[in-house]
Tab-separated table of C-alpha atoms in Angstrom:
chain	number	residue	atom	x	y	z
A	223	MET	CA	23.438	60.077	-60.360
A	224	THR	CA	22.554	58.559	-56.951
A	225	ASP	CA	19.146	57.152	-56.069
A	226	SER	CA	18.618	60.110	-53.734
A	227	ALA	CA	19.387	62.588	-56.487
A	228	ARG	CA	17.061	60.854	-58.936
A	229	THR	CA	14.254	60.862	-56.375
A	230	ALA	CA	14.897	64.501	-55.560
A	231	GLY	CA	14.775	65.405	-59.234
A	232	THR	CA	11.490	63.605	-59.926
A	233	ASN	CA	9.625	64.312	-56.695
A	234	ALA	CA	11.262	67.247	-54.992
A	235	GLY	CA	8.193	68.184	-52.965
A	236	SER	CA	7.898	64.730	-51.454
A	237	ASN	CA	11.612	64.570	-50.666
A	238	ALA	CA	11.514	67.910	-48.939
A	239	GLY	CA	8.899	66.569	-46.554
A	240	VAL	CA	10.747	63.285	-45.982
A	241	ASN	CA	14.180	64.845	-45.531
A	242	ALA	CA	12.746	67.215	-42.976
A	243	GLY	CA	11.166	64.271	-41.149
A	244	SER	CA	13.788	64.142	-38.412
A	245	ASN	CA	13.040	67.755	-37.513
A	246	ALA	CA	9.456	68.474	-38.478
A	247	GLY	CA	7.937	65.144	-39.531
A	248	VAL	CA	6.269	64.318	-42.809
A	249	GLY	CA	3.496	66.659	-43.819
A	250	PRO	CA	-0.107	65.521	-44.308
A	251	GLY	CA	-0.843	63.802	-47.593
A	252	ILE	CA	2.762	62.762	-48.243
A	253	ASN	CA	2.931	59.178	-49.523
A	254	VAL	CA	5.948	57.736	-47.743
A	255	GLY	CA	7.540	54.733	-49.437
A	256	ILE	CA	9.989	52.073	-48.298
A	257	LYS	CA	12.840	53.905	-50.087
A	258	ASP	CA	12.080	57.038	-48.064
A	259	VAL	CA	12.337	55.025	-44.844
A	260	ALA	CA	15.643	53.447	-45.954
A	261	ARG	CA	17.135	56.818	-46.874
A	262	GLU	CA	16.035	58.468	-43.628
A	263	ALA	CA	17.329	55.541	-41.547
A	264	GLY	CA	20.582	55.276	-43.478
A	265	VAL	CA	20.068	51.592	-44.298
A	266	SER	CA	19.267	49.544	-47.397
A	267	VAL	CA	15.766	48.888	-48.715
A	268	GLY	CA	16.373	45.207	-47.977
A	269	THR	CA	17.010	45.979	-44.317
A	270	VAL	CA	13.740	47.912	-44.060
A	271	SER	CA	11.946	45.011	-45.730
A	272	ASN	CA	13.416	42.610	-43.186
A	273	VAL	CA	12.369	44.869	-40.319
A	274	ILE	CA	8.790	44.734	-41.617
A	275	ASN	CA	8.577	41.109	-42.721
A	276	GLN	CA	11.411	39.173	-41.020
A	277	PRO	CA	12.471	41.127	-37.912
A	278	ASP	CA	14.383	38.149	-36.503
A	279	ARG	CA	16.988	38.689	-39.226
A	280	VAL	CA	17.809	42.221	-38.001
A	281	SER	CA	19.925	43.200	-35.006
A	282	PRO	CA	17.966	44.624	-32.061
A	283	LYS	CA	19.696	48.013	-32.398
A	284	THR	CA	18.895	48.338	-36.111
A	285	LEU	CA	15.382	47.044	-35.539
A	286	GLN	CA	14.678	49.698	-32.920
A	287	HIS	CA	16.218	52.449	-35.054
A	288	VAL	CA	14.304	51.597	-38.240
A	289	ARG	CA	11.015	51.124	-36.412
A	290	GLY	CA	11.483	54.550	-34.910
A	291	VAL	CA	11.933	56.042	-38.371
A	292	ILE	CA	8.863	54.155	-39.644
A	293	ALA	CA	6.776	55.560	-36.797
A	294	ARG	CA	8.130	59.094	-37.270
A	295	LEU	CA	7.508	59.162	-41.016
A	296	GLY	CA	4.135	57.449	-40.742
A	297	TYR	CA	5.046	54.761	-43.257
A	298	VAL	CA	2.350	52.155	-43.978
A	299	ARG	CA	3.248	49.294	-46.292
A	300	SER	CA	1.246	48.891	-49.482
A	301	GLU	CA	-0.857	45.809	-48.865
A	302	SER	CA	-2.126	45.807	-52.456
A	303	ALA	CA	1.434	45.726	-53.793
A	304	ARG	CA	2.319	42.923	-51.396
A	305	GLN	CA	-0.703	40.943	-52.523
A	306	LEU	CA	0.232	41.403	-56.170
A	307	ARG	CA	3.695	40.018	-55.453
A	308	ALA	CA	2.299	37.121	-53.436
A	309	GLY	CA	-0.503	36.441	-55.911
A	310	ARG	CA	-3.048	36.073	-53.094
A	311	SER	CA	-5.288	38.568	-51.334
A	312	ARG	CA	-5.656	38.677	-47.559
A	313	ILE	CA	-9.248	39.908	-47.856
A	314	MET	CA	-12.369	37.791	-48.214
A	315	ALA	CA	-15.681	39.455	-49.021
A	316	LEU	CA	-19.033	38.791	-47.386
A	317	LEU	CA	-22.196	39.873	-49.214
A	318	VAL	CA	-25.421	39.497	-47.222
A	319	LEU	CA	-29.077	40.275	-47.867
A	320	ASP	CA	-29.672	42.727	-45.032
A	321	MET	CA	-27.156	44.054	-42.515
A	322	GLY	CA	-30.092	45.547	-40.610
A	323	ASN	CA	-31.002	42.006	-39.580
A	324	PRO	CA	-29.022	40.815	-36.535
A	325	PHE	CA	-29.010	37.302	-38.030
A	326	PHE	CA	-26.632	38.466	-40.757
A	327	VAL	CA	-24.589	40.448	-38.253
A	328	ASP	CA	-23.962	37.194	-36.383
A	329	ILE	CA	-23.008	35.453	-39.631
A	330	ALA	CA	-20.483	38.234	-40.234
A	331	ARG	CA	-19.094	37.812	-36.717
A	332	GLY	CA	-18.620	34.090	-37.243
A	333	ALA	CA	-16.876	34.614	-40.576
A	334	GLU	CA	-14.661	37.366	-39.166
A	335	ARG	CA	-13.475	35.252	-36.227
A	336	THR	CA	-12.390	32.472	-38.569
A	337	ALA	CA	-10.772	34.864	-41.025
A	338	ARG	CA	-8.839	36.752	-38.345
A	339	ALA	CA	-7.530	33.502	-36.883
A	340	ALA	CA	-6.059	32.820	-40.337
A	341	GLY	CA	-4.590	36.320	-40.633
A	342	LEU	CA	-7.251	37.574	-43.047
A	343	GLY	CA	-9.753	40.408	-42.997
A	344	VAL	CA	-13.401	40.479	-44.097
A	345	MET	CA	-15.034	43.107	-46.308
A	346	VAL	CA	-18.755	43.111	-45.412
A	347	CYS	CA	-21.289	44.465	-47.928
A	348	ASN	CA	-25.077	44.595	-48.060
A	349	SER	CA	-27.075	43.792	-51.211
A	350	ASP	CA	-30.282	44.983	-49.510
A	351	GLN	CA	-32.071	42.044	-51.178
A	352	ASN	CA	-31.458	43.786	-54.530
A	353	PRO	CA	-30.025	41.732	-57.434
A	354	GLY	CA	-28.693	44.897	-59.080
A	355	ASP	CA	-26.723	45.896	-55.989
A	356	GLU	CA	-25.480	42.324	-55.713
A	357	ALA	CA	-24.141	42.456	-59.283
A	358	ASP	CA	-22.358	45.753	-58.582
A	359	TYR	CA	-20.658	44.393	-55.466
A	360	LEU	CA	-19.597	41.176	-57.173
A	361	SER	CA	-18.044	43.273	-59.941
A	362	LEU	CA	-16.191	45.309	-57.304
A	363	PHE	CA	-14.907	42.132	-55.642
A	364	ALA	CA	-13.603	40.914	-58.993
A	365	GLU	CA	-11.838	44.230	-59.598
A	366	GLN	CA	-10.228	44.053	-56.163
A	367	ARG	CA	-9.245	40.413	-56.702
A	368	VAL	CA	-10.432	39.379	-53.248
A	369	ARG	CA	-9.396	35.965	-51.999
A	370	GLY	CA	-12.961	34.698	-52.228
A	371	VAL	CA	-16.567	35.602	-51.528
A	372	LEU	CA	-19.134	34.427	-48.998
A	373	VAL	CA	-22.566	35.324	-50.358
A	374	THR	CA	-26.243	34.945	-49.575
A	375	PRO	CA	-27.626	35.438	-53.095
A	376	ALA	CA	-30.275	38.040	-53.855
A	377	ASP	CA	-30.572	37.090	-57.533
A	378	PRO	CA	-32.981	34.141	-57.879
A	379	SER	CA	-31.702	33.273	-61.359
A	380	GLY	CA	-28.119	32.754	-60.206
A	381	ALA	CA	-26.835	34.754	-63.195
A	382	ASN	CA	-24.843	37.174	-61.030
A	383	LEU	CA	-22.860	34.358	-59.445
A	384	ARG	CA	-22.320	32.578	-62.748
A	385	ASP	CA	-20.845	35.757	-64.197
A	386	PHE	CA	-18.672	36.270	-61.137
A	387	ARG	CA	-17.250	32.756	-61.173
A	388	ARG	CA	-15.780	33.396	-64.637
A	389	HIS	CA	-13.103	35.424	-62.864
A	390	GLY	CA	-11.829	32.291	-61.142
A	391	ILE	CA	-12.517	33.625	-57.646
A	392	PRO	CA	-14.134	31.044	-55.311
A	393	ALA	CA	-17.583	31.754	-53.864
A	394	VAL	CA	-19.245	29.964	-50.946
A	395	LEU	CA	-23.010	30.245	-50.536
A	396	VAL	CA	-24.184	31.123	-47.032
A	397	ASP	CA	-27.695	30.250	-45.798
A	398	ARG	CA	-28.398	28.725	-49.206
A	399	VAL	CA	-27.814	25.332	-50.825
A	400	ALA	CA	-25.649	25.374	-53.944
A	401	GLY	CA	-27.977	23.637	-56.355
A	402	ASP	CA	-25.610	23.772	-59.333
A	403	GLY	CA	-22.717	22.150	-57.456
A	404	ALA	CA	-20.391	24.908	-58.689
A	405	GLY	CA	-19.081	25.703	-55.229
A	406	CYS	CA	-19.382	25.061	-51.504
A	407	SER	CA	-22.396	26.012	-49.433
A	408	VAL	CA	-23.446	26.170	-45.798
A	409	SER	CA	-27.146	26.256	-45.029
A	410	VAL	CA	-29.758	25.401	-42.433
A	411	ASP	CA	-32.525	22.866	-43.063
A	412	ASP	CA	-35.411	25.321	-43.290
A	413	VAL	CA	-37.941	22.581	-44.076
A	414	VAL	CA	-37.173	21.111	-40.651
A	415	GLY	CA	-37.352	24.607	-39.161
A	416	GLY	CA	-40.823	25.260	-40.543
A	417	SER	CA	-41.968	21.883	-39.277
A	418	LEU	CA	-40.643	22.591	-35.785
A	419	ALA	CA	-42.666	25.801	-35.578
A	420	ILE	CA	-45.997	24.317	-36.648
A	421	ARG	CA	-45.570	21.075	-34.688
A	422	HIS	CA	-45.124	23.182	-31.562
A	423	LEU	CA	-48.275	25.156	-32.308
A	424	THR	CA	-50.409	22.107	-33.172
A	425	ALA	CA	-49.227	20.421	-29.964
A	426	ALA	CA	-50.538	23.463	-28.090
A	427	GLY	CA	-53.968	22.885	-29.634
A	428	HIS	CA	-53.977	25.399	-32.493
A	429	ARG	CA	-55.838	24.466	-35.662
A	430	SER	CA	-55.781	27.665	-37.737
A	431	PHE	CA	-52.565	29.452	-38.693
A	432	ALA	CA	-51.097	32.353	-40.625
A	433	TYR	CA	-47.680	32.269	-42.262
A	434	VAL	CA	-46.176	35.742	-42.590
A	435	SER	CA	-43.693	35.080	-45.360
A	436	GLY	CA	-41.321	37.274	-47.357
A	437	PRO	CA	-40.103	37.798	-50.926
A	438	PRO	CA	-41.202	34.607	-52.749
A	439	HIS	CA	-37.971	34.313	-54.756
A	440	LEU	CA	-36.043	33.483	-51.579
A	441	GLN	CA	-35.661	29.727	-51.218
A	442	GLN	CA	-35.621	29.982	-47.431
A	443	ILE	CA	-39.136	31.426	-47.462
A	444	ARG	CA	-40.445	28.592	-49.626
A	445	ASP	CA	-38.674	25.919	-47.573
A	446	ARG	CA	-40.120	27.186	-44.296
A	447	ARG	CA	-43.602	27.119	-45.798
A	448	GLU	CA	-43.014	23.566	-47.065
A	449	GLY	CA	-42.013	22.486	-43.565
A	450	ALA	CA	-45.106	24.115	-42.103
A	451	LEU	CA	-47.369	22.253	-44.542
A	452	LEU	CA	-45.656	18.954	-43.748
A	453	ALA	CA	-46.331	19.496	-40.044
A	454	LEU	CA	-49.985	20.264	-40.773
A	455	ALA	CA	-50.304	17.019	-42.731
A	456	GLU	CA	-48.706	15.102	-39.860
A	457	ALA	CA	-51.346	16.564	-37.544
A	458	GLY	CA	-54.143	15.569	-39.926
A	459	LEU	CA	-54.906	19.168	-40.887
A	460	PRO	CA	-55.492	20.406	-44.454
A	461	ALA	CA	-53.144	22.821	-46.212
A	462	SER	CA	-55.976	25.392	-46.104
A	463	ALA	CA	-55.411	25.655	-42.335
A	464	LEU	CA	-52.354	27.766	-43.172
A	465	ARG	CA	-53.090	31.199	-44.633
A	466	GLU	CA	-50.076	32.945	-46.161
A	467	LEU	CA	-49.621	36.684	-45.726
A	468	PRO	CA	-46.707	37.725	-47.979
A	469	ALA	CA	-44.401	40.488	-46.772
A	470	GLU	CA	-42.501	42.697	-49.201
A	471	ARG	CA	-39.372	42.695	-47.063
A	472	LEU	CA	-38.050	40.782	-44.066
A	473	ASP	CA	-38.140	43.678	-41.620
A	474	VAL	CA	-40.162	45.065	-38.715
A	475	ALA	CA	-42.115	47.545	-40.862
A	476	SER	CA	-43.293	44.732	-43.140
A	477	GLY	CA	-44.234	42.776	-40.026
A	478	ARG	CA	-46.387	45.652	-38.782
A	479	ASP	CA	-48.092	45.792	-42.170
A	480	ALA	CA	-48.745	42.055	-42.063
A	481	GLY	CA	-50.097	42.432	-38.542
A	482	ALA	CA	-52.584	45.052	-39.740
A	483	ARG	CA	-53.748	42.704	-42.507
A	484	LEU	CA	-54.012	39.902	-39.976
A	485	LEU	CA	-56.265	42.035	-37.777
A	486	GLY	CA	-58.485	42.755	-40.766
A	487	LEU	CA	-59.251	39.101	-41.495
A	488	SER	CA	-62.879	38.098	-40.940
A	489	GLU	CA	-61.727	34.812	-39.433
A	490	ARG	CA	-58.499	35.314	-37.558
A	491	PRO	CA	-56.156	32.390	-37.015
A	492	THR	CA	-55.144	31.601	-33.467
A	493	ALA	CA	-51.422	31.251	-34.259
A	494	VAL	CA	-48.920	33.046	-36.483
A	495	PHE	CA	-45.658	31.668	-37.831
A	496	CYS	CA	-43.322	34.342	-39.201
A	497	ALA	CA	-40.477	33.771	-41.672
A	498	ASN	CA	-38.075	35.685	-39.438
A	499	ASP	CA	-37.952	37.394	-36.066
A	500	LEU	CA	-38.079	40.945	-37.427
A	501	LEU	CA	-41.408	40.170	-39.062
A	502	ALA	CA	-42.590	38.534	-35.846
A	503	LEU	CA	-41.647	41.598	-33.798
A	504	GLY	CA	-43.582	43.813	-36.216
A	505	VAL	CA	-46.641	41.555	-35.967
A	506	LEU	CA	-46.335	41.611	-32.171
A	507	GLN	CA	-46.312	45.425	-32.207
A	508	SER	CA	-49.489	45.553	-34.309
A	509	LEU	CA	-51.320	43.048	-32.131
A	510	TYR	CA	-50.238	44.782	-28.920
A	511	ALA	CA	-51.413	48.171	-30.220
A	512	ALA	CA	-54.806	46.669	-31.120
A	513	GLY	CA	-55.264	45.122	-27.686
A	514	VAL	CA	-54.868	41.544	-28.922
A	515	ARG	CA	-53.305	39.473	-26.166
A	516	VAL	CA	-50.242	37.389	-27.045
A	517	PRO	CA	-50.326	34.442	-26.590
A	518	ASP	CA	-53.842	34.140	-25.088
A	519	ASP	CA	-55.670	35.509	-28.154
A	520	MET	CA	-52.985	34.714	-30.691
A	521	ALA	CA	-49.674	32.847	-30.439
A	522	ILE	CA	-46.578	33.915	-32.376
A	523	VAL	CA	-43.492	31.970	-33.471
A	524	GLY	CA	-40.563	33.647	-35.228
A	525	TYR	CA	-37.432	32.394	-36.965
A	526	ASP	CA	-33.684	33.030	-36.430
A	527	ASP	CA	-33.719	33.627	-32.645
A	528	ILE	CA	-31.970	36.970	-32.823
A	529	GLU	CA	-30.973	38.650	-29.565
A	530	PHE	CA	-34.061	40.898	-29.582
A	531	ALA	CA	-36.393	37.883	-29.605
A	532	ALA	CA	-35.842	37.150	-25.924
A	533	ALA	CA	-36.008	40.863	-25.042
A	534	ALA	CA	-39.387	41.556	-26.701
A	535	THR	CA	-42.352	42.837	-24.673
A	536	VAL	CA	-43.626	39.288	-24.879
A	537	PRO	CA	-40.525	37.075	-25.197
A	538	LEU	CA	-40.658	35.475	-28.606
A	539	THR	CA	-40.645	31.762	-29.342
A	540	SER	CA	-38.315	31.278	-32.301
A	541	VAL	CA	-36.627	28.686	-34.492
A	542	ARG	CA	-32.936	29.200	-33.795
A	543	GLN	CA	-30.450	29.196	-36.648
A	544	PRO	CA	-26.773	28.751	-35.694
A	545	ALA	CA	-25.727	32.010	-37.341
A	546	LEU	CA	-22.213	32.184	-35.880
A	547	THR	CA	-21.545	28.623	-37.010
A	548	LEU	CA	-22.932	29.410	-40.477
A	549	GLY	CA	-20.450	32.246	-40.941
A	550	ALA	CA	-17.514	30.409	-39.396
A	551	ARG	CA	-18.028	27.215	-41.390
A	552	ALA	CA	-18.440	29.130	-44.645
A	553	ALA	CA	-15.174	30.970	-43.997
A	554	GLU	CA	-13.441	27.665	-43.219
A	555	LEU	CA	-14.573	26.203	-46.543
A	556	LEU	CA	-13.311	29.268	-48.390
A	557	LEU	CA	-9.942	29.040	-46.639
A	558	GLU	CA	-9.706	25.370	-47.589
A	559	GLU	CA	-10.505	26.166	-51.211
A	560	THR	CA	-7.905	28.941	-51.409
A	561	GLY	CA	-5.190	27.431	-49.194
A	562	ASP	CA	-1.924	25.667	-49.936
A	563	ARG	CA	-3.678	22.335	-50.543
A	564	VAL	CA	-6.247	23.627	-53.019
A	565	ASP	CA	-5.710	20.633	-55.317
A	566	GLU	CA	-7.155	18.387	-52.610
A	567	HIS	CA	-10.250	20.517	-52.087
A	568	ARG	CA	-13.647	19.012	-52.821
A	569	HIS	CA	-16.799	21.111	-52.741
A	570	GLU	CA	-18.939	20.492	-49.653
A	571	HIS	CA	-22.587	21.273	-48.983
A	572	VAL	CA	-22.951	21.563	-45.229
A	573	VAL	CA	-26.508	21.516	-43.865
A	574	LEU	CA	-26.951	22.536	-40.228
A	575	GLN	CA	-29.985	21.767	-38.081
A	576	PRO	CA	-32.254	24.382	-36.448
A	577	GLU	CA	-33.790	24.105	-33.006
A	578	LEU	CA	-36.927	25.508	-31.427
A	579	VAL	CA	-36.531	27.921	-28.506
A	580	VAL	CA	-39.845	28.175	-26.659
A	581	ARG	CA	-40.793	31.398	-24.855
A	582	ARG	CA	-43.976	33.055	-23.676
A	583	SER	CA	-45.308	34.236	-27.088
A	584	SER	CA	-46.607	30.732	-27.828
A	585	LEU	CA	-47.517	29.512	-24.334
A	586	ALA	CA	-51.101	30.479	-23.487
A	587	GLY	CA	-51.827	30.559	-19.764
A	588	HIS	CA	-48.173	31.135	-18.796
């Protein structure tokens, strides 16, 4: 029995659609395989494979003919099958804390540019700062056997990542230092960032401050506070000059809530340092609605320098993080760890430096 007869006997419905392709095309839902293309084109499966993967080995006439059949039948090669044969996925995963934050969008853009230049794609997922969601996504990545994972951890214990690494899939930490040395990391020196913010405010004459922070389990939040306290000490001010107002989440709504609490203080500080720009924008909204003048009555400094910072009603002074570079460098490290020279790879912990971008929100009298 010929291959065509066998196929017809086992999947007659599919064959009917494929054999009619030259007249009516393949119907919706038909899964066209490489054998269907070869049969329709009257060539071998090997020739079709060469057309797809090594077109220089096929004559121009045959190449044009087979590509026409591929287009007519709507054939799409099975990437998962190709990856199984090659033993290496062309997809890296990126798991971030909050895709509603433009900072993480820029990280994703940086990672995607690097991945695409290497012929890879990026699967972007959002843990929403939830350790449970993080665990679910890491399990999915293991099932899909992705090439590797770029992750900003939501789980403070690190248990999710430890479990994931048992699968032998590399993971690079993004915006976090890898304390256990188990993999690469790319981060920003947030202690320096917190110091930059408070030094700027003390230089402008402020002596009482609020720190609108975020979830305390996030190391970035603690590091920024540490930097702020160091800057206070440098200026000869006590730690009590900084009043912390914790925020449940790092978003605008939490910033508005913090702003309302700030307005309710019996002794208001003259300057506010916020753990990110979304919080700062929320605080700014609350102060503006209450008639508090920024920066004349109260100065504000944010963190991240997202695009909206410069476009705020009062342009926002912010500590800039190089988000695009964070994503790109993390992707580069993952490519190095999963490339042809993996035996030469050594884990790196890259620490980037922030910079202060001064705008009107902290410049009284301007």
